[in-house]
């Protein structure tokens, strides 16, 4: 099996070609084979976390190389078998000319004597020979986050100087691997359910600089290993991408720092060379109007806390900065007036950061007036206007004598159904439950709670619930319908600012679970359409979906899950039984099924493999072979339609489409002009009004329609700026229906019946396939599974 799976990618050591027994895929004109790997390269890819980039001879993809010399990346599984090659779309393109850096805004001020550190960061950004990773280290309170927020402000994505652009900034505080990937994908405008999909989405030749703050604060409660896992499973693979650069806030001598074992520039803010002593002293003196102890240098947080503490500060210059912070916090606490101690303890009890309004609502805070007095004695608010007790270790000690989780729930949870106005309170309650290892299942059972709470807090609570059940000896980490739905719905929930979109995604993936949970989500979403069922898969991702055209499988869907091609019933979403067919290459980009029961798998190379069930003994249909033989270039998309008017179709890299009626003597026809600028990425066909009607999607983001012998047809859907990943069309009882999915996750469906009705479906991730049944049910496949959706005004399957 392994040799077959790798047939397009791997060659044996030494001369010669690999030999694959059985069917040899046809290699049409325009065949685009992947670059092949040696056994040593496969092993090297495993050592590098499953990825190996290929650059032109004389260039090292591990170094700083031009984008145009990197051909792409191989992806292998844990055993070293190649899964597929991801080409760089900008391979061979010249480096773009950089405009003159005129009109750049002046740098924002950088206080606390940190100009040397700021200059060092800018120097790293502009140095073409610098390593891809810059790690900003230092103890708590050293100003790491402040420095990186300054960098983001100083280097916006549209900076006039191309060497001073930061595309994305993300705080990892309390995030897990999944939440980090989903949040980062949303900020980057790509769709990714896991680290592998994120790396693949960023093999696009687009140079980017990412800033990650608060890595040491990732995870919470029963999820203490999140920082190391984010470093090892997400950041380290991303650092293999030649055109990505990452600045990460991460202390030294931590598991996360050890996981980032790649060449890096390290900026340790505890080291005196990164802080101007004279400027720091002037700044620190201005805080309190008096000279502060020299032992606060070079920590801005120590200086800020000392300025809020009375005289008599004694610090040991030989002690680590963390120990000095503990000593100063004790002195600061003793200096606090009795009035403000209660609100400080209340704030410490939540073990996080709050704004003044929510802080004043905590039980035991003594109200807004006491909070207002306490604000003057705390460290300044963060960039989001929130306060916390510092240092964290001292806050944890205060929390032991403060509020318990039950009192926070009783005072902050609304008595009626939660709404948008309650978002901050719901967020606080969820995060406190996680930080204190309190149960959360009752909170997560309320759809309104899930929809209106901060989605990152919801995700953290879901994973905490799984960990809590495991810690309590539960045999399964499955916590019910919401937990099962979270993994496929989560990417969309995290990315959506609108509670209605979150509810829509959760509605889809709770469909078919029984009870009224899915319907309650649909009502919160305010949508007219409904998901009838969900076929979810988390371990083996769904790759493709197609309509079955054989009479023996009439009405069923062919679904590629992992290496298998099985069938499911579009009426129920349940597998229909029978032995699955096997893919021989995971680079398959499209499926089509023949009227005789065969399945055609199109590889990225342009080769099409015919996979026949063992029970088929007669000759196979030759329609697909004849169509490919008539083309001038290899296929980039394929489709087939059964029945009396059966036909096969293909798209090509030049944006053209080709059609062949699957009957003896028929000749292939092609579009007179390209329908797309660039390759056709998705294709489907229907028989409508006595003619074959094709719908196509392209890398140019356009959706087009075509009939043989007809002039240009009106586009059925508006163009967008991202590539189309899937299309479908069918003549249904309610009228002609077409659908398209784009790479950013949007699926749009148009029903052209008595009235033209458009639906936008928020389902969680980019569609890898679409099928519209003859009854009007829209079946949408993502990597996480398949959904059966019924639209308002459309008949059901």
JSON list of N, CA and C in Angstrom, two decimals, residues 176 178-179 182 223 430 434 440-441 443-445 450 455-469 477-487 490 493 506 538:
[
{"chain": "A", "resi": 176, "resn": "UNK", "atom": "N", "xyz": [-5.32, 27.19, 23.30]},
{"chain": "A", "resi": 176, "resn": "UNK", "atom": "CA", "xyz": [-4.84, 25.83, 23.07]},
{"chain": "A", "resi": 176, "resn": "UNK", "atom": "C", "xyz": [-4.36, 25.73, 21.62]},
{"chain": "A", "resi": 178, "resn": "UNK", "atom": "N", "xyz": [-5.69, 24.10, 19.07]},
{"chain": "A", "resi": 178, "resn": "UNK", "atom": "CA", "xyz": [-6.80, 24.31, 18.13]},
{"chain": "A", "resi": 178, "resn": "UNK", "atom": "C", "xyz": [-7.21, 25.78, 18.09]},
{"chain": "A", "resi": 179, "resn": "UNK", "atom": "N", "xyz": [-7.37, 26.39, 19.26]},
{"chain": "A", "resi": 179, "resn": "UNK", "atom": "CA", "xyz": [-7.81, 27.78, 19.29]},
{"chain": "A", "resi": 179, "resn": "UNK", "atom": "C", "xyz": [-6.78, 28.69, 18.65]},
{"chain": "A", "resi": 182, "resn": "UNK", "atom": "N", "xyz": [-7.05, 28.21, 14.80]},
{"chain": "A", "resi": 182, "resn": "UNK", "atom": "CA", "xyz": [-8.28, 28.81, 14.24]},
{"chain": "A", "resi": 182, "resn": "UNK", "atom": "C", "xyz": [-8.23, 30.33, 14.28]},
{"chain": "A", "resi": 223, "resn": "UNK", "atom": "N", "xyz": [-4.96, 22.48, 31.42]},
{"chain": "A", "resi": 223, "resn": "UNK", "atom": "CA", "xyz": [-4.31, 22.47, 30.09]},
{"chain": "A", "resi": 223, "resn": "UNK", "atom": "C", "xyz": [-2.97, 23.19, 30.18]},
{"chain": "A", "resi": 430, "resn": "UNK", "atom": "N", "xyz": [-16.80, 31.79, 32.42]},
{"chain": "A", "resi": 430, "resn": "UNK", "atom": "CA", "xyz": [-16.18, 30.64, 31.76]},
{"chain": "A", "resi": 430, "resn": "UNK", "atom": "C", "xyz": [-14.69, 30.56, 32.08]},
{"chain": "A", "resi": 434, "resn": "UNK", "atom": "N", "xyz": [-12.43, 27.64, 34.20]},
{"chain": "A", "resi": 434, "resn": "UNK", "atom": "CA", "xyz": [-11.26, 26.92, 33.69]},
{"chain": "A", "resi": 434, "resn": "UNK", "atom": "C", "xyz": [-10.07, 27.12, 34.63]},
{"chain": "A", "resi": 440, "resn": "UNK", "atom": "N", "xyz": [-17.96, 22.80, 33.90]},
{"chain": "A", "resi": 440, "resn": "UNK", "atom": "CA", "xyz": [-18.49, 23.76, 32.92]},
{"chain": "A", "resi": 440, "resn": "UNK", "atom": "C", "xyz": [-19.59, 23.18, 32.06]},
{"chain": "A", "resi": 441, "resn": "UNK", "atom": "N", "xyz": [-19.88, 21.88, 32.19]},
{"chain": "A", "resi": 441, "resn": "UNK", "atom": "CA", "xyz": [-20.83, 21.26, 31.27]},
{"chain": "A", "resi": 441, "resn": "UNK", "atom": "C", "xyz": [-22.20, 21.91, 31.31]},
{"chain": "A", "resi": 443, "resn": "UNK", "atom": "N", "xyz": [-22.87, 25.03, 31.83]},
{"chain": "A", "resi": 443, "resn": "UNK", "atom": "CA", "xyz": [-22.80, 26.29, 31.09]},
{"chain": "A", "resi": 443, "resn": "UNK", "atom": "C", "xyz": [-22.82, 26.03, 29.59]},
{"chain": "A", "resi": 444, "resn": "UNK", "atom": "N", "xyz": [-22.11, 25.00, 29.16]},
{"chain": "A", "resi": 444, "resn": "UNK", "atom": "CA", "xyz": [-21.99, 24.71, 27.74]},
{"chain": "A", "resi": 444, "resn": "UNK", "atom": "C", "xyz": [-23.24, 24.04, 27.18]},
{"chain": "A", "resi": 445, "resn": "UNK", "atom": "N", "xyz": [-24.19, 23.71, 28.04]},
{"chain": "A", "resi": 445, "resn": "UNK", "atom": "CA", "xyz": [-25.43, 23.11, 27.56]},
{"chain": "A", "resi": 445, "resn": "UNK", "atom": "C", "xyz": [-26.44, 24.16, 27.11]},
{"chain": "A", "resi": 450, "resn": "UNK", "atom": "N", "xyz": [-23.41, 29.76, 24.66]},
{"chain": "A", "resi": 450, "resn": "UNK", "atom": "CA", "xyz": [-22.34, 29.45, 23.69]},
{"chain": "A", "resi": 450, "resn": "UNK", "atom": "C", "xyz": [-22.24, 30.50, 22.60]},
{"chain": "A", "resi": 455, "resn": "UNK", "atom": "N", "xyz": [-16.00, 33.59, 21.99]},
{"chain": "A", "resi": 455, "resn": "UNK", "atom": "CA", "xyz": [-15.78, 32.24, 21.44]},
{"chain": "A", "resi": 455, "resn": "UNK", "atom": "C", "xyz": [-14.48, 31.60, 21.89]},
{"chain": "A", "resi": 456, "resn": "UNK", "atom": "N", "xyz": [-13.44, 32.41, 22.15]},
{"chain": "A", "resi": 456, "resn": "UNK", "atom": "CA", "xyz": [-12.20, 31.83, 22.65]},
{"chain": "A", "resi": 456, "resn": "UNK", "atom": "C", "xyz": [-12.39, 31.26, 24.04]},
{"chain": "A", "resi": 457, "resn": "UNK", "atom": "N", "xyz": [-13.21, 31.93, 24.87]},
{"chain": "A", "resi": 457, "resn": "UNK", "atom": "CA", "xyz": [-13.51, 31.40, 26.20]},
{"chain": "A", "resi": 457, "resn": "UNK", "atom": "C", "xyz": [-14.32, 30.12, 26.10]},
{"chain": "A", "resi": 458, "resn": "UNK", "atom": "N", "xyz": [-15.25, 30.07, 25.14]},
{"chain": "A", "resi": 458, "resn": "UNK", "atom": "CA", "xyz": [-16.04, 28.85, 24.93]},
{"chain": "A", "resi": 458, "resn": "UNK", "atom": "C", "xyz": [-15.12, 27.70, 24.53]},
{"chain": "A", "resi": 459, "resn": "UNK", "atom": "N", "xyz": [-14.22, 27.95, 23.58]},
{"chain": "A", "resi": 459, "resn": "UNK", "atom": "CA", "xyz": [-13.31, 26.90, 23.15]},
{"chain": "A", "resi": 459, "resn": "UNK", "atom": "C", "xyz": [-12.43, 26.40, 24.28]},
{"chain": "A", "resi": 460, "resn": "UNK", "atom": "N", "xyz": [-11.93, 27.32, 25.09]},
{"chain": "A", "resi": 460, "resn": "UNK", "atom": "CA", "xyz": [-11.11, 26.93, 26.24]},
{"chain": "A", "resi": 460, "resn": "UNK", "atom": "C", "xyz": [-11.92, 26.08, 27.20]},
{"chain": "A", "resi": 461, "resn": "UNK", "atom": "N", "xyz": [-13.18, 26.45, 27.43]},
{"chain": "A", "resi": 461, "resn": "UNK", "atom": "CA", "xyz": [-14.04, 25.71, 28.34]},
{"chain": "A", "resi": 461, "resn": "UNK", "atom": "C", "xyz": [-14.35, 24.31, 27.79]},
{"chain": "A", "resi": 462, "resn": "UNK", "atom": "N", "xyz": [-14.55, 24.20, 26.48]},
{"chain": "A", "resi": 462, "resn": "UNK", "atom": "CA", "xyz": [-14.81, 22.89, 25.88]},
{"chain": "A", "resi": 462, "resn": "UNK", "atom": "C", "xyz": [-13.63, 21.96, 26.11]},
{"chain": "A", "resi": 463, "resn": "UNK", "atom": "N", "xyz": [-12.43, 22.43, 25.83]},
{"chain": "A", "resi": 463, "resn": "UNK", "atom": "CA", "xyz": [-11.25, 21.59, 26.02]},
{"chain": "A", "resi": 463, "resn": "UNK", "atom": "C", "xyz": [-11.00, 21.31, 27.49]},
{"chain": "A", "resi": 464, "resn": "UNK", "atom": "N", "xyz": [-11.29, 22.29, 28.35]},
{"chain": "A", "resi": 464, "resn": "UNK", "atom": "CA", "xyz": [-11.17, 22.07, 29.79]},
{"chain": "A", "resi": 464, "resn": "UNK", "atom": "C", "xyz": [-12.14, 20.98, 30.23]},
{"chain": "A", "resi": 465, "resn": "UNK", "atom": "N", "xyz": [-13.36, 20.99, 29.69]},
{"chain": "A", "resi": 465, "resn": "UNK", "atom": "CA", "xyz": [-14.32, 19.96, 30.07]},
{"chain": "A", "resi": 465, "resn": "UNK", "atom": "C", "xyz": [-13.85, 18.57, 29.70]},
{"chain": "A", "resi": 466, "resn": "UNK", "atom": "N", "xyz": [-13.22, 18.44, 28.53]},
{"chain": "A", "resi": 466, "resn": "UNK", "atom": "CA", "xyz": [-12.66, 17.15, 28.13]},
{"chain": "A", "resi": 466, "resn": "UNK", "atom": "C", "xyz": [-11.57, 16.72, 29.10]},
{"chain": "A", "resi": 467, "resn": "UNK", "atom": "N", "xyz": [-10.67, 17.65, 29.44]},
{"chain": "A", "resi": 467, "resn": "UNK", "atom": "CA", "xyz": [-9.58, 17.33, 30.37]},
{"chain": "A", "resi": 467, "resn": "UNK", "atom": "C", "xyz": [-10.11, 17.00, 31.76]},
{"chain": "A", "resi": 468, "resn": "UNK", "atom": "N", "xyz": [-11.16, 17.69, 32.18]},
{"chain": "A", "resi": 468, "resn": "UNK", "atom": "CA", "xyz": [-11.72, 17.45, 33.51]},
{"chain": "A", "resi": 468, "resn": "UNK", "atom": "C", "xyz": [-12.33, 16.06, 33.59]},
{"chain": "A", "resi": 469, "resn": "UNK", "atom": "N", "xyz": [-13.04, 15.65, 32.54]},
{"chain": "A", "resi": 469, "resn": "UNK", "atom": "CA", "xyz": [-13.61, 14.31, 32.56]},
{"chain": "A", "resi": 469, "resn": "UNK", "atom": "C", "xyz": [-12.52, 13.25, 32.56]},
{"chain": "A", "resi": 477, "resn": "UNK", "atom": "N", "xyz": [-13.69, 11.09, 26.46]},
{"chain": "A", "resi": 477, "resn": "UNK", "atom": "CA", "xyz": [-13.65, 12.54, 26.54]},
{"chain": "A", "resi": 477, "resn": "UNK", "atom": "C", "xyz": [-14.85, 13.19, 25.87]},
{"chain": "A", "resi": 478, "resn": "UNK", "atom": "N", "xyz": [-15.82, 12.37, 25.36]},
{"chain": "A", "resi": 478, "resn": "UNK", "atom": "CA", "xyz": [-16.98, 12.90, 24.66]},
{"chain": "A", "resi": 478, "resn": "UNK", "atom": "C", "xyz": [-17.97, 13.45, 25.68]},
{"chain": "A", "resi": 479, "resn": "UNK", "atom": "N", "xyz": [-18.21, 14.77, 25.62]},
{"chain": "A", "resi": 479, "resn": "UNK", "atom": "CA", "xyz": [-19.12, 15.39, 26.57]},
{"chain": "A", "resi": 479, "resn": "UNK", "atom": "C", "xyz": [-20.48, 15.69, 25.99]},
{"chain": "A", "resi": 480, "resn": "UNK", "atom": "N", "xyz": [-20.86, 15.05, 24.89]},
{"chain": "A", "resi": 480, "resn": "UNK", "atom": "CA", "xyz": [-22.18, 15.28, 24.34]},
{"chain": "A", "resi": 480, "resn": "UNK", "atom": "C", "xyz": [-22.14, 16.00, 23.01]},
{"chain": "A", "resi": 481, "resn": "UNK", "atom": "N", "xyz": [-23.35, 16.39, 22.56]},
{"chain": "A", "resi": 481, "resn": "UNK", "atom": "CA", "xyz": [-23.51, 16.95, 21.22]},
{"chain": "A", "resi": 481, "resn": "UNK", "atom": "C", "xyz": [-22.69, 18.21, 21.02]},
{"chain": "A", "resi": 482, "resn": "UNK", "atom": "N", "xyz": [-22.68, 19.11, 22.01]},
{"chain": "A", "resi": 482, "resn": "UNK", "atom": "CA", "xyz": [-21.95, 20.37, 21.86]},
{"chain": "A", "resi": 482, "resn": "UNK", "atom": "C", "xyz": [-20.46, 20.10, 21.69]},
{"chain": "A", "resi": 483, "resn": "UNK", "atom": "N", "xyz": [-19.92, 19.18, 22.50]},
{"chain": "A", "resi": 483, "resn": "UNK", "atom": "CA", "xyz": [-18.50, 18.88, 22.39]},
{"chain": "A", "resi": 483, "resn": "UNK", "atom": "C", "xyz": [-18.17, 18.27, 21.04]},
{"chain": "A", "resi": 484, "resn": "UNK", "atom": "N", "xyz": [-19.03, 17.37, 20.55]},
{"chain": "A", "resi": 484, "resn": "UNK", "atom": "CA", "xyz": [-18.76, 16.76, 19.24]},
{"chain": "A", "resi": 484, "resn": "UNK", "atom": "C", "xyz": [-18.86, 17.79, 18.13]},
{"chain": "A", "resi": 485, "resn": "UNK", "atom": "N", "xyz": [-19.77, 18.75, 18.29]},
{"chain": "A", "resi": 485, "resn": "UNK", "atom": "CA", "xyz": [-19.94, 19.77, 17.25]},
{"chain": "A", "resi": 485, "resn": "UNK", "atom": "C", "xyz": [-18.86, 20.82, 17.28]},
{"chain": "A", "resi": 486, "resn": "UNK", "atom": "N", "xyz": [-18.20, 21.01, 18.43]},
{"chain": "A", "resi": 486, "resn": "UNK", "atom": "CA", "xyz": [-17.26, 22.11, 18.55]},
{"chain": "A", "resi": 486, "resn": "UNK", "atom": "C", "xyz": [-16.10, 21.98, 17.57]},
{"chain": "A", "resi": 487, "resn": "UNK", "atom": "N", "xyz": [-15.58, 20.78, 17.37]},
{"chain": "A", "resi": 487, "resn": "UNK", "atom": "CA", "xyz": [-14.38, 20.64, 16.55]},
{"chain": "A", "resi": 487, "resn": "UNK", "atom": "C", "xyz": [-14.62, 21.00, 15.09]},
{"chain": "A", "resi": 490, "resn": "UNK", "atom": "N", "xyz": [-15.88, 24.91, 15.30]},
{"chain": "A", "resi": 490, "resn": "UNK", "atom": "CA", "xyz": [-15.02, 25.86, 15.99]},
{"chain": "A", "resi": 490, "resn": "UNK", "atom": "C", "xyz": [-14.32, 26.87, 15.11]},
{"chain": "A", "resi": 493, "resn": "UNK", "atom": "N", "xyz": [-16.80, 29.52, 14.35]},
{"chain": "A", "resi": 493, "resn": "UNK", "atom": "CA", "xyz": [-17.23, 30.20, 15.57]},
{"chain": "A", "resi": 493, "resn": "UNK", "atom": "C", "xyz": [-16.15, 31.19, 16.03]},
{"chain": "A", "resi": 506, "resn": "UNK", "atom": "N", "xyz": [-22.81, 26.20, 14.69]},
{"chain": "A", "resi": 506, "resn": "UNK", "atom": "CA", "xyz": [-23.13, 25.20, 15.71]},
{"chain": "A", "resi": 506, "resn": "UNK", "atom": "C", "xyz": [-24.42, 24.45, 15.36]},
{"chain": "A", "resi": 538, "resn": "UNK", "atom": "N", "xyz": [-13.17, 13.49, 12.61]},
{"chain": "A", "resi": 538, "resn": "UNK", "atom": "CA", "xyz": [-12.08, 14.28, 13.15]},
{"chain": "A", "resi": 538, "resn": "UNK", "atom": "C", "xyz": [-10.72, 13.65, 12.90]}
]
